[in-house]
Amino acid sequence: MINFDSVTKIYSDDSIALDSVTFDVSPKEFLSIVGASGAGKSTILKMLLAEEKPTEGAVFFERVDVGSLGKKELNLHRRRIGTVFQDFKLLPGKTAYENIAFAMEVAGRSDEEINSDVPHVLDLVDLSDKAWNFPNELSGGEKQRLAIARAIINQPDVVIADEPTGNLDPLNTEEIVQILKKINDLGTTVILTTHNKQVVDSLGKRVITLDRGRIVRDDNRGRYIL
Ligand code: ADP
């Protein structure tokens, strides 16, 4: 489904972020990418979203080179990928319900679909009782559950989560991991970047370890080893 083919990324200041990185991700896989800060994790996610282009090599999504997409195709491509970030990126002036509804409006979904899907996804992330609260009235864990609900509302093929538990305590971290697992069990491919050893070890899924832009390990049912 996703293929990184000898991807090298050198940013304008000559820093090598990725050095000939090759890996494939299958549909419905749960992949964690670990590595120290600066190892290249976010760069991999940005290439998949085609926010950055490879200096050498190519990134394929269902055999299409994402670096070659035009503006319109790029929008469609990005809609197939739900994103979750460490700092949530919620809209502060909208309630939990409205944050999710807005993502559906932007994707051109009807009011009927919005009215039926938003309560369902709020229930999935256990936030039904916070539907009318604003982000600043939610705890960190609740904010991240809302961000996940928004990421999956348009039924993407892939969810990418960039350090989603970076700002959370262990209890909330475990909750987020369980929700990502549930989403994966329901059939969505998940790609997670993390620093957190506990997260990776408790998942027991595939782990790619990056070190200064190179893949140094790629283990099925891996553990966090640096
Ligand atoms: P990680 O997510 O593992 O912390 P990144 O992918 O953010 O790593 O960064 C990998 C390397 O690329 C680092 O050395 C970082 O400083 C560099 N880098 C990332 N983004 C840029 C950029 N926009 N311009 C220049 N260098 C960058």
mmCIF file of C-alpha atoms and ligand atoms in Angstrom:
data_model
loop_
_atom_site.group_PDB
_atom_site.id
_atom_site.type_symbol
_atom_site.label_atom_id
_atom_site.label_comp_id
_atom_site.label_asym_id
_atom_site.label_seq_id
_atom_site.Cartn_x
_atom_site.Cartn_y
_atom_site.Cartn_z
ATOM 1 C CA MET A 1 0.000 0.000 0.000
ATOM 2 C CA ILE A 2 2.844 2.399 0.941
ATOM 3 C CA ASN A 3 6.352 2.026 -0.449
ATOM 4 C CA PHE A 4 9.374 4.133 0.407
ATOM 5 C CA ASP A 5 11.916 3.390 -2.315
ATOM 6 C CA SER A 6 15.482 4.472 -1.463
ATOM 7 C CA VAL A 7 14.269 7.802 -0.115
ATOM 8 C CA THR A 8 16.933 10.347 0.711
ATOM 9 C CA LYS A 9 15.998 13.760 2.030
ATOM 10 C CA ILE A 10 18.508 16.568 2.272
ATOM 11 C CA TYR A 11 17.044 19.849 3.525
ATOM 12 C CA SER A 12 18.197 23.159 2.106
ATOM 13 C CA ASP A 13 20.823 23.606 4.806
ATOM 14 C CA ASP A 14 22.506 20.363 3.654
ATOM 15 C CA SER A 15 21.357 18.359 6.699
ATOM 16 C CA ILE A 16 20.625 14.740 5.760
ATOM 17 C CA ALA A 17 17.270 13.879 7.333
ATOM 18 C CA LEU A 18 16.788 10.514 5.571
ATOM 19 C CA ASP A 19 19.479 8.393 3.995
ATOM 20 C CA SER A 20 18.266 5.846 1.421
ATOM 21 C CA VAL A 21 15.247 4.663 3.394
ATOM 22 C CA THR A 22 13.329 1.702 1.959
ATOM 23 C CA PHE A 23 10.296 0.027 3.523
ATOM 24 C CA ASP A 24 6.775 -1.100 2.642
ATOM 25 C CA VAL A 25 3.577 -0.850 4.663
ATOM 26 C CA SER A 26 0.737 -3.295 3.975
ATOM 27 C CA PRO A 27 -2.948 -2.473 4.259
ATOM 28 C CA LYS A 28 -4.254 -2.798 7.835
ATOM 29 C CA GLU A 29 -0.754 -2.851 9.284
ATOM 30 C CA PHE A 30 0.111 -1.083 12.558
ATOM 31 C CA LEU A 31 3.621 0.340 12.226
ATOM 32 C CA SER A 32 5.513 2.228 14.908
ATOM 33 C CA ILE A 33 8.523 4.326 13.943
ATOM 34 C CA VAL A 34 10.922 5.045 16.793
ATOM 35 C CA GLY A 35 14.193 6.892 17.125
ATOM 36 C CA ALA A 36 15.823 9.772 18.937
ATOM 37 C CA SER A 37 14.798 13.333 18.280
ATOM 38 C CA GLY A 38 16.085 14.355 14.857
ATOM 39 C CA ALA A 39 16.277 10.754 13.572
ATOM 40 C CA GLY A 40 13.879 11.525 10.700
ATOM 41 C CA LYS A 41 10.500 10.271 11.944
ATOM 42 C CA SER A 42 8.497 13.402 11.112
ATOM 43 C CA THR A 43 10.227 13.691 7.763
ATOM 44 C CA ILE A 44 8.899 10.248 6.809
ATOM 45 C CA LEU A 45 5.345 11.335 7.670
ATOM 46 C CA LYS A 46 5.745 14.607 5.747
ATOM 47 C CA MET A 47 6.908 12.697 2.657
ATOM 48 C CA LEU A 48 3.888 10.420 2.857
ATOM 49 C CA LEU A 49 1.644 13.498 2.933
ATOM 50 C CA ALA A 50 3.771 14.974 0.116
ATOM 51 C CA GLU A 51 4.468 18.041 2.229
ATOM 52 C CA GLU A 52 8.154 17.454 1.472
ATOM 53 C CA LYS A 53 9.621 15.888 -1.651
ATOM 54 C CA PRO A 54 12.436 13.334 -1.633
ATOM 55 C CA THR A 55 15.828 14.585 -2.792
ATOM 56 C CA GLU A 56 16.351 11.084 -4.215
ATOM 57 C CA GLY A 57 14.068 8.058 -4.445
ATOM 58 C CA ALA A 58 10.270 8.067 -4.346
ATOM 59 C CA VAL A 59 7.283 7.479 -2.081
ATOM 60 C CA PHE A 60 4.412 5.444 -3.515
ATOM 61 C CA PHE A 61 0.844 5.246 -2.218
ATOM 62 C CA GLU A 62 -1.010 2.434 -3.942
ATOM 63 C CA ARG A 63 1.652 2.467 -6.651
ATOM 64 C CA VAL A 64 1.252 6.198 -7.344
ATOM 65 C CA ASP A 65 4.326 8.379 -6.834
ATOM 66 C CA VAL A 66 2.981 10.967 -4.383
ATOM 67 C CA GLY A 67 5.722 13.410 -5.395
ATOM 68 C CA SER A 68 4.209 13.590 -8.883
ATOM 69 C CA LEU A 69 0.668 14.533 -7.836
ATOM 70 C CA GLY A 70 -0.904 17.783 -9.033
ATOM 71 C CA LYS A 71 -2.750 20.098 -6.673
ATOM 72 C CA LYS A 72 -6.173 18.504 -7.084
ATOM 73 C CA GLU A 73 -4.864 14.941 -6.801
ATOM 74 C CA LEU A 74 -2.837 15.983 -3.805
ATOM 75 C CA ASN A 75 -5.962 17.132 -1.964
ATOM 76 C CA LEU A 76 -7.624 13.793 -2.685
ATOM 77 C CA HIS A 77 -4.488 11.931 -1.586
ATOM 78 C CA ARG A 78 -4.318 13.831 1.714
ATOM 79 C CA ARG A 79 -7.976 13.089 2.393
ATOM 80 C CA ARG A 80 -7.104 9.426 2.447
ATOM 81 C CA ILE A 81 -4.775 10.021 5.370
ATOM 82 C CA GLY A 82 -6.017 11.115 8.803
ATOM 83 C CA THR A 83 -3.453 12.960 10.919
ATOM 84 C CA VAL A 84 -2.987 13.241 14.674
ATOM 85 C CA PHE A 85 -0.310 15.465 16.217
ATOM 86 C CA GLN A 86 1.333 15.846 19.610
ATOM 87 C CA ASP A 87 -0.182 19.332 20.025
ATOM 88 C CA PHE A 88 -3.719 18.281 18.929
ATOM 89 C CA LYS A 89 -4.298 21.174 16.468
ATOM 90 C CA LEU A 90 -7.961 21.554 17.451
ATOM 91 C CA LEU A 91 -9.996 24.639 16.562
ATOM 92 C CA PRO A 92 -10.328 26.516 19.877
ATOM 93 C CA GLY A 93 -13.533 28.389 18.967
ATOM 94 C CA LYS A 94 -15.463 25.230 18.092
ATOM 95 C CA THR A 95 -16.918 22.588 20.403
ATOM 96 C CA ALA A 96 -15.846 18.944 20.245
ATOM 97 C CA TYR A 97 -18.841 18.191 18.040
ATOM 98 C CA GLU A 98 -18.127 21.164 15.770
ATOM 99 C CA ASN A 99 -14.436 20.302 15.414
ATOM 100 C CA ILE A 100 -15.433 16.956 13.935
ATOM 101 C CA ALA A 101 -18.371 18.335 11.932
ATOM 102 C CA PHE A 102 -16.083 20.957 10.384
ATOM 103 C CA ALA A 103 -13.722 18.261 9.064
ATOM 104 C CA MET A 104 -16.740 16.659 7.379
ATOM 105 C CA GLU A 105 -17.951 19.964 5.918
ATOM 106 C CA VAL A 106 -14.540 20.643 4.401
ATOM 107 C CA ALA A 107 -14.677 17.199 2.793
ATOM 108 C CA GLY A 108 -18.059 18.084 1.275
ATOM 109 C CA ARG A 109 -20.193 15.746 3.376
ATOM 110 C CA SER A 110 -23.917 16.416 3.786
ATOM 111 C CA ASP A 111 -25.686 17.605 6.951
ATOM 112 C CA GLU A 112 -27.388 14.229 7.167
ATOM 113 C CA GLU A 113 -24.068 12.414 7.166
ATOM 114 C CA ILE A 114 -22.694 14.844 9.744
ATOM 115 C CA ASN A 115 -25.685 14.383 12.041
ATOM 116 C CA SER A 116 -25.406 10.620 11.891
ATOM 117 C CA ASP A 117 -21.587 10.144 11.906
ATOM 118 C CA VAL A 118 -20.393 12.669 14.523
ATOM 119 C CA PRO A 119 -22.260 11.093 17.490
ATOM 120 C CA HIS A 120 -21.037 7.684 16.398
ATOM 121 C CA VAL A 121 -17.370 8.687 16.336
ATOM 122 C CA LEU A 122 -17.691 10.613 19.630
ATOM 123 C CA ASP A 123 -18.980 7.380 21.138
ATOM 124 C CA LEU A 124 -16.069 5.428 19.631
ATOM 125 C CA VAL A 125 -13.553 7.646 21.464
ATOM 126 C CA ASP A 126 -15.735 7.774 24.596
ATOM 127 C CA LEU A 127 -16.422 11.525 24.418
ATOM 128 C CA SER A 128 -20.201 11.576 23.987
ATOM 129 C CA ASP A 129 -20.653 13.500 27.231
ATOM 130 C CA LYS A 130 -18.187 16.214 26.106
ATOM 131 C CA ALA A 131 -19.755 16.891 22.698
ATOM 132 C CA TRP A 132 -20.586 20.525 23.557
ATOM 133 C CA ASN A 133 -17.397 21.355 25.425
ATOM 134 C CA PHE A 134 -14.702 23.541 23.886
ATOM 135 C CA PRO A 135 -11.112 22.243 23.637
ATOM 136 C CA ASN A 136 -9.953 24.367 26.592
ATOM 137 C CA GLU A 137 -12.537 22.550 28.732
ATOM 138 C CA LEU A 138 -11.048 19.141 27.891
ATOM 139 C CA SER A 139 -8.110 17.327 29.518
ATOM 140 C CA GLY A 140 -5.035 16.477 27.426
ATOM 141 C CA GLY A 141 -6.222 12.915 26.960
ATOM 142 C CA GLU A 142 -9.696 14.076 25.940
ATOM 143 C CA LYS A 143 -8.224 16.569 23.464
ATOM 144 C CA GLN A 144 -6.206 13.820 21.848
ATOM 145 C CA ARG A 145 -9.233 11.506 21.694
ATOM 146 C CA LEU A 146 -11.103 14.323 19.958
ATOM 147 C CA ALA A 147 -8.212 14.796 17.523
ATOM 148 C CA ILE A 148 -8.353 11.067 16.744
ATOM 149 C CA ALA A 149 -12.124 11.247 16.202
ATOM 150 C CA ARG A 150 -11.561 14.093 13.746
ATOM 151 C CA ALA A 151 -8.780 12.163 11.994
ATOM 152 C CA ILE A 152 -10.990 9.134 11.337
ATOM 153 C CA ILE A 153 -14.328 10.814 10.626
ATOM 154 C CA ASN A 154 -13.867 10.807 6.846
ATOM 155 C CA GLN A 155 -12.853 7.137 6.894
ATOM 156 C CA PRO A 156 -9.244 7.496 5.780
ATOM 157 C CA ASP A 157 -7.241 4.479 4.615
ATOM 158 C CA VAL A 158 -4.357 5.448 6.876
ATOM 159 C CA VAL A 159 -4.063 7.272 10.187
ATOM 160 C CA ILE A 160 -0.685 8.793 10.950
ATOM 161 C CA ALA A 161 -0.040 9.817 14.525
ATOM 162 C CA ASP A 162 3.093 11.922 15.140
ATOM 163 C CA GLU A 163 4.088 11.593 18.816
ATOM 164 C CA PRO A 164 0.405 11.573 19.859
ATOM 165 C CA THR A 165 1.198 10.747 23.470
ATOM 166 C CA GLY A 166 4.092 13.204 23.823
ATOM 167 C CA ASN A 167 2.090 15.543 26.071
ATOM 168 C CA LEU A 168 0.176 12.896 28.033
ATOM 169 C CA ASP A 169 0.603 11.070 31.345
ATOM 170 C CA PRO A 170 0.898 7.244 31.393
ATOM 171 C CA LEU A 171 -2.827 6.617 31.972
ATOM 172 C CA ASN A 172 -3.938 8.832 29.092
ATOM 173 C CA THR A 173 -1.125 7.441 26.955
ATOM 174 C CA GLU A 174 -2.466 3.935 27.434
ATOM 175 C CA GLU A 175 -5.975 5.103 26.515
ATOM 176 C CA ILE A 176 -4.731 6.671 23.278
ATOM 177 C CA VAL A 177 -2.797 3.516 22.396
ATOM 178 C CA GLN A 178 -5.917 1.415 22.968
ATOM 179 C CA ILE A 179 -7.996 3.690 20.713
ATOM 180 C CA LEU A 180 -5.384 3.537 17.946
ATOM 181 C CA LYS A 181 -5.391 -0.247 18.315
ATOM 182 C CA LYS A 182 -9.180 -0.294 18.054
ATOM 183 C CA ILE A 183 -9.079 1.821 14.883
ATOM 184 C CA ASN A 184 -6.508 -0.581 13.458
ATOM 185 C CA ASP A 185 -8.662 -3.586 14.404
ATOM 186 C CA LEU A 186 -11.531 -1.944 12.514
ATOM 187 C CA GLY A 187 -9.357 -2.042 9.371
ATOM 188 C CA THR A 188 -7.421 1.233 9.157
ATOM 189 C CA THR A 189 -3.656 1.241 8.619
ATOM 190 C CA VAL A 190 -1.932 3.085 11.483
ATOM 191 C CA ILE A 191 1.537 4.640 11.436
ATOM 192 C CA LEU A 192 2.692 5.931 14.797
ATOM 193 C CA THR A 193 5.869 7.793 15.694
ATOM 194 C CA THR A 194 6.899 7.789 19.312
ATOM 195 C CA HIS A 195 9.704 8.169 21.812
ATOM 196 C CA ASN A 196 7.830 6.101 24.329
ATOM 197 C CA LYS A 197 9.270 2.658 25.040
ATOM 198 C CA GLN A 198 6.190 1.525 27.018
ATOM 199 C CA VAL A 199 3.909 2.345 24.094
ATOM 200 C CA VAL A 200 5.892 0.282 21.628
ATOM 201 C CA ASP A 201 6.403 -2.643 23.975
ATOM 202 C CA SER A 202 2.716 -2.804 24.923
ATOM 203 C CA LEU A 203 1.632 -2.742 21.269
ATOM 204 C CA GLY A 204 3.696 -5.765 20.238
ATOM 205 C CA LYS A 205 3.415 -4.732 16.571
ATOM 206 C CA ARG A 206 5.959 -3.923 13.855
ATOM 207 C CA VAL A 207 8.644 -1.385 14.788
ATOM 208 C CA ILE A 208 11.056 0.464 12.509
ATOM 209 C CA THR A 209 13.972 2.052 14.348
ATOM 210 C CA LEU A 210 15.630 5.077 12.783
ATOM 211 C CA ASP A 211 19.066 6.363 13.680
ATOM 212 C CA ARG A 212 20.245 9.586 12.046
ATOM 213 C CA GLY A 213 18.122 9.040 8.974
ATOM 214 C CA ARG A 214 18.823 5.350 8.473
ATOM 215 C CA ILE A 215 16.679 2.317 9.259
ATOM 216 C CA VAL A 216 18.705 0.293 11.727
ATOM 217 C CA ARG A 217 15.994 -2.222 12.692
ATOM 218 C CA ASP A 218 12.688 -3.392 11.238
ATOM 219 C CA ASP A 219 11.066 -5.964 13.520
ATOM 220 C CA ASN A 220 7.694 -7.608 13.369
ATOM 221 C CA ARG A 221 6.317 -7.752 16.893
ATOM 222 C CA GLY A 222 9.250 -5.559 17.786
ATOM 223 C CA ARG A 223 10.389 -4.011 20.992
ATOM 224 C CA TYR A 224 11.913 -0.621 21.584
ATOM 225 C CA ILE A 225 15.681 -0.953 21.379
ATOM 226 C CA LEU A 226 17.980 2.023 20.884
HETATM 227 P P1 ADP B 1 12.282 13.481 14.242
HETATM 228 O O1 ADP B 1 10.848 13.580 13.842
HETATM 229 O O2 ADP B 1 12.772 12.068 14.343
HETATM 230 O O3 ADP B 1 12.613 14.273 15.462
HETATM 231 P P2 ADP B 1 12.774 15.107 11.887
HETATM 232 O O4 ADP B 1 12.276 14.331 10.738
HETATM 233 O O5 ADP B 1 11.944 16.218 12.424
HETATM 234 O O6 ADP B 1 13.177 14.104 13.054
HETATM 235 O O7 ADP B 1 14.188 15.735 11.524
HETATM 236 C C1 ADP B 1 15.258 14.974 10.918
HETATM 237 C C2 ADP B 1 16.440 15.912 10.648
HETATM 238 O O8 ADP B 1 16.082 16.860 9.650
HETATM 239 C C3 ADP B 1 16.887 16.723 11.858
HETATM 240 O O9 ADP B 1 18.287 16.849 11.804
HETATM 241 C C4 ADP B 1 16.202 18.047 11.647
HETATM 242 O O10 ADP B 1 16.941 19.098 12.236
HETATM 243 C C5 ADP B 1 16.222 18.180 10.139
HETATM 244 N N1 ADP B 1 15.067 18.965 9.626
HETATM 245 C C6 ADP B 1 13.756 18.678 9.785
HETATM 246 N N2 ADP B 1 12.974 19.577 9.157
HETATM 247 C C7 ADP B 1 13.836 20.474 8.593
HETATM 248 C C8 ADP B 1 13.652 21.646 7.786
HETATM 249 N N3 ADP B 1 12.439 22.071 7.440
HETATM 250 N N4 ADP B 1 14.752 22.304 7.366
HETATM 251 C C9 ADP B 1 15.997 21.857 7.702
HETATM 252 N N5 ADP B 1 16.246 20.771 8.441
HETATM 253 C C10 ADP B 1 15.177 20.075 8.882
#
